Short mmCIF file of C-alpha atoms in Angstrom, two decimals:
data_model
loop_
_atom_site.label_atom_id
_atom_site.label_comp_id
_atom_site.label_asym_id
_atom_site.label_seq_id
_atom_site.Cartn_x
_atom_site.Cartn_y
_atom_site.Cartn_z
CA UNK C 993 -92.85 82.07 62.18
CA UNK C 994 -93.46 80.97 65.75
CA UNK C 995 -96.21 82.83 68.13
CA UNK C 996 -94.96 85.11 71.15
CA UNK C 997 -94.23 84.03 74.56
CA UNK C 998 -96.51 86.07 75.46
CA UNK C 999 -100.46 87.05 75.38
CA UNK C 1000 -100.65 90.68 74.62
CA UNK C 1001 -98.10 93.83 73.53
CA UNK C 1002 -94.35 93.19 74.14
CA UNK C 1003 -91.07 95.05 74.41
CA UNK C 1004 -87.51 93.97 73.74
CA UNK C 1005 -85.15 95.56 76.56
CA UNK C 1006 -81.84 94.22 75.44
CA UNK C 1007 -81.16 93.18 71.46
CA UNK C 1008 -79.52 89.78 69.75
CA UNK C 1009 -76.30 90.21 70.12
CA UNK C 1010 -75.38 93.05 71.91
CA UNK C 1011 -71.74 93.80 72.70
CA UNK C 1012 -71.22 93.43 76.60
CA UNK C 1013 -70.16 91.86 80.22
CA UNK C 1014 -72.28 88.28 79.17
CA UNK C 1015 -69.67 85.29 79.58
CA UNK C 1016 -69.96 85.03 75.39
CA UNK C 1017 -68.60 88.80 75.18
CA UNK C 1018 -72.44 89.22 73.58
CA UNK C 1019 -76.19 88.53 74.50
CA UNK C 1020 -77.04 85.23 73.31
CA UNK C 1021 -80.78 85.96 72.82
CA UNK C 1022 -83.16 88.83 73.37
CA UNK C 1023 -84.76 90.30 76.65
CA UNK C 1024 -88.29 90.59 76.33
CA UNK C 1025 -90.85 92.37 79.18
CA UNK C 1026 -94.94 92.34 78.84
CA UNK C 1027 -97.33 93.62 81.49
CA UNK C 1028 -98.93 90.41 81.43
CA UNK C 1029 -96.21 87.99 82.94
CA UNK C 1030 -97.57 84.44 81.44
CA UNK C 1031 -95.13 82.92 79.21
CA UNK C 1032 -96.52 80.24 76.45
CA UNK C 1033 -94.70 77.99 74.11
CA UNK C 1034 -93.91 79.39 70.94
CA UNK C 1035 -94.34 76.45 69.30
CA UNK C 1036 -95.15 72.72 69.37
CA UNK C 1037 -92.23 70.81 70.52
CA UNK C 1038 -90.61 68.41 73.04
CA UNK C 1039 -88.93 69.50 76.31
CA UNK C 1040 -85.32 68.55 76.27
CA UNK C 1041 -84.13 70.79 80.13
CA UNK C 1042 -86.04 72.09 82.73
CA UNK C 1043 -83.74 73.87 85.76
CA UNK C 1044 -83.75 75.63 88.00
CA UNK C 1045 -79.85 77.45 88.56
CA UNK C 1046 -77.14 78.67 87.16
CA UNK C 1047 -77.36 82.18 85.20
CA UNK C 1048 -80.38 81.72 83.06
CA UNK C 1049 -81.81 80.75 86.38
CA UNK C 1050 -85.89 78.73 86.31
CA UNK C 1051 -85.77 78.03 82.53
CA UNK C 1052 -86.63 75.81 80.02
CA UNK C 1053 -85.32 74.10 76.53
CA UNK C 1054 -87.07 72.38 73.97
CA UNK C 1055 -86.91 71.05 70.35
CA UNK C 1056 -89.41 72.33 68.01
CA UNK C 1057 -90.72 70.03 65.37
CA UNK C 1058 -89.01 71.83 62.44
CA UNK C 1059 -85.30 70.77 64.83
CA UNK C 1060 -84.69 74.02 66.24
CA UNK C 1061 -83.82 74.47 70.07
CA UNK C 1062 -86.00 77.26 71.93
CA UNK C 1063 -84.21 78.50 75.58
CA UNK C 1064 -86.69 80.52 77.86
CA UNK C 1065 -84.84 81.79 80.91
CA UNK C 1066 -85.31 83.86 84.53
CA UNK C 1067 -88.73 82.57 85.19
CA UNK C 1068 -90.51 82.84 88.27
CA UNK C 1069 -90.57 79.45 88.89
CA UNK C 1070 -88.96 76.12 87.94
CA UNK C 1071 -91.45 74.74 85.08
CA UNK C 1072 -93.29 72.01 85.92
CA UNK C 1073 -92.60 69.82 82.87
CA UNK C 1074 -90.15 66.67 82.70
CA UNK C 1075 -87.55 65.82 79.80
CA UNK C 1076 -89.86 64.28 77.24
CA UNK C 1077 -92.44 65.65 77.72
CA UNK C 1078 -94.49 67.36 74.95
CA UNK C 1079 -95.66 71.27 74.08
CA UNK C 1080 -98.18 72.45 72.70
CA UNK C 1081 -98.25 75.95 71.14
CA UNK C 1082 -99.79 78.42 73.24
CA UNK C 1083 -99.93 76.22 76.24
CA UNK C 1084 -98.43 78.18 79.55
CA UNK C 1085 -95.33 77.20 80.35
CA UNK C 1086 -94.62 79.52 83.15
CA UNK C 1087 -93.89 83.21 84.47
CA UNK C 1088 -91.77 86.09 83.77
CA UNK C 1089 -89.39 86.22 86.59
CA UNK C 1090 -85.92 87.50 87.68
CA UNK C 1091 -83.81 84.39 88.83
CA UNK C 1092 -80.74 83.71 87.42
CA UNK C 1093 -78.08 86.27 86.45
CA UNK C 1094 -81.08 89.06 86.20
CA UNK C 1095 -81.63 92.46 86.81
CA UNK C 1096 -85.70 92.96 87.15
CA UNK C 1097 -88.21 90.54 85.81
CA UNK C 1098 -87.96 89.50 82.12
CA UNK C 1099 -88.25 86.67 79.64
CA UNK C 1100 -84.34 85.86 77.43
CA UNK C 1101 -84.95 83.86 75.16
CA UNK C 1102 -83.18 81.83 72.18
CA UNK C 1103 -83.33 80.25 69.44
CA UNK C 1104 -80.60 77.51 67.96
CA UNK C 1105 -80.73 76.01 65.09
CA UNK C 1106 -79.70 72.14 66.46
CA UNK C 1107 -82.03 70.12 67.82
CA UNK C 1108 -79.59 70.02 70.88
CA UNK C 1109 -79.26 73.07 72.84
CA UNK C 1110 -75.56 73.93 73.44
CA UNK C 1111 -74.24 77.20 75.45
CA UNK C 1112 -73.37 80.28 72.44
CA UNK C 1113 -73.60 77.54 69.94
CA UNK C 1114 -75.74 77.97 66.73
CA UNK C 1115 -77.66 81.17 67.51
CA UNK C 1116 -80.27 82.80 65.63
CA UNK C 1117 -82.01 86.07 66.12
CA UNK C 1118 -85.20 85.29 68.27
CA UNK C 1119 -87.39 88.13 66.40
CA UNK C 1120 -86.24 86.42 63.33
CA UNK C 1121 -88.19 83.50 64.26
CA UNK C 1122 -90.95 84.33 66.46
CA UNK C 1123 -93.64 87.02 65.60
CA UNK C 1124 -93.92 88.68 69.30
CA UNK C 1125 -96.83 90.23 67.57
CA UNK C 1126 -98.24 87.18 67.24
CA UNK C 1127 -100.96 85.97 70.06
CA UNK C 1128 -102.89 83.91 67.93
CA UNK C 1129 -102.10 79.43 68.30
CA UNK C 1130 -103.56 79.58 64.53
CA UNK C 1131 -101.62 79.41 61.23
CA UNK C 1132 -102.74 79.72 57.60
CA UNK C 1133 -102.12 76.33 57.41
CA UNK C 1134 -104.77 75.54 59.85
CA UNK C 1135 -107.34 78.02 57.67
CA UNK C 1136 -106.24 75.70 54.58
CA UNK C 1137 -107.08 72.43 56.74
CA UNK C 1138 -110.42 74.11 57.65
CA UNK C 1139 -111.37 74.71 53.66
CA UNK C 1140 -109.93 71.55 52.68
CA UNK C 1141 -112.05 69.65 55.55
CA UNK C 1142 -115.40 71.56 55.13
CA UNK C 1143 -114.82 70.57 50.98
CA UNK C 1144 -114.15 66.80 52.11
CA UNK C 1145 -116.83 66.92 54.70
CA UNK C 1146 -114.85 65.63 57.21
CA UNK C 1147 -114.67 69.00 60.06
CA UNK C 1148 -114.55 67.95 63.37
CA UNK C 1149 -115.69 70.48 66.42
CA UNK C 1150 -112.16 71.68 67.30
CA UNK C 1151 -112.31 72.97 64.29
CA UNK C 1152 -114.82 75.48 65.25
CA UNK C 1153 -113.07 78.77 65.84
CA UNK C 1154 -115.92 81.22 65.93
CA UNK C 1155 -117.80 79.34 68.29
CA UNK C 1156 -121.17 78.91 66.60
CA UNK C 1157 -121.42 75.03 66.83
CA UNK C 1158 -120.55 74.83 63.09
CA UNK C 1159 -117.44 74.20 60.96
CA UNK C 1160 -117.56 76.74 57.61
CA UNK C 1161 -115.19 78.50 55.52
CA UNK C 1162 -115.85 81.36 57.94
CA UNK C 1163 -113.70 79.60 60.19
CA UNK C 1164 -110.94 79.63 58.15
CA UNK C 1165 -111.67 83.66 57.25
CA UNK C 1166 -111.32 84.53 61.03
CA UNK C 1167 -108.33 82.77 61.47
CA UNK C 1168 -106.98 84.83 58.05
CA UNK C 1169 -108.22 87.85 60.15
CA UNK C 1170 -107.09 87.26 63.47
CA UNK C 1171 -103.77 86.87 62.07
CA UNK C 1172 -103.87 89.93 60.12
CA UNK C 1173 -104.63 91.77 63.23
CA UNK C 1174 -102.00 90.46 65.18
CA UNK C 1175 -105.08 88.56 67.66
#
């Protein structure tokens, strides 16, 4: 699963799906508010439309590595990024806003399964996807790379989560941790 947008404790306002006046007769994604308003990528991908009109309003598309379109709409701003350029997960990619078709400052956002973004087309449930529990950049994956490295002998500093100026298997246990508390 992918990270939150966001940094702390988040709450959906309007659900995947939901019957109403939308153009697609439904809500294409969900509505998400957090008291801290920076948005972050929810995972590593490549930005394929940054705009700033029309009813999503400032928003944002990119492809995710795994070929899975992520749409974050009614920020604050037009993101700074250009087509092509790359994301990092984690790295701030703007603020909640209310542009757009919007009624009070929020974060909609979707998920597709295409690696092109198209209007109502190939929709999956957001929450499905993305842990907005999440707040962590870390995966298991990364704790495995950390155990297999420190075995090999071949850490490198980045790889030093806690901090101490050392790469150990207790590296890999707080990033186990972290993600078991939702940090």
């Amino acid at each position: 699963m992918y990270r939150s947008p966001f940094k702390q404790k988040c709450t959906m306002t309007t659900a995947f799906k939901k019957k109403g006046s939308w153009i697609a007769g439904c809500h294409t994604g969900e509505d998400w508010i957090c008291d801290d308003r920076t948005l972050v990528a929810v995972t590593d991908g490549i930005v394929t439309k940054v705009s700033g009109d029309g009813s999503y309003g400032n928003h944002l598309i990119y492809k995710t590595d795994d070929n899975k379109c992520v749409l974050m709409a009614h920020m604050k701003d037009k993101p700074n990024f250009k087509v092509g350029d790359t994301l990092k997960i984690g790295q701030k990619v703007g603020v909640m806003g209310n542009t757009g078709n919007s009624y009070g400052a929020h974060l909609h956002i979707e998920v597709q399964n295409s690696a092109v973004w198209g209007y109502n087309k190939n929709l999956l449930k957001p929450s499905d996807y993305i842990d907005f529990q999440r707040f962590t950049d870390y995966t298991v994956a990364d704790a495995r790379k950390i155990i297999n490295d420190v075995a090999n002998g071949t850490t490198d500093k980045s790889q030093d989560v806690n901090g101490d100026g050392k790469v150990t298997v207790a590296d890999a246990r707080k990033i186990i941790n972290d993600i078991a508390k939702g940090v």
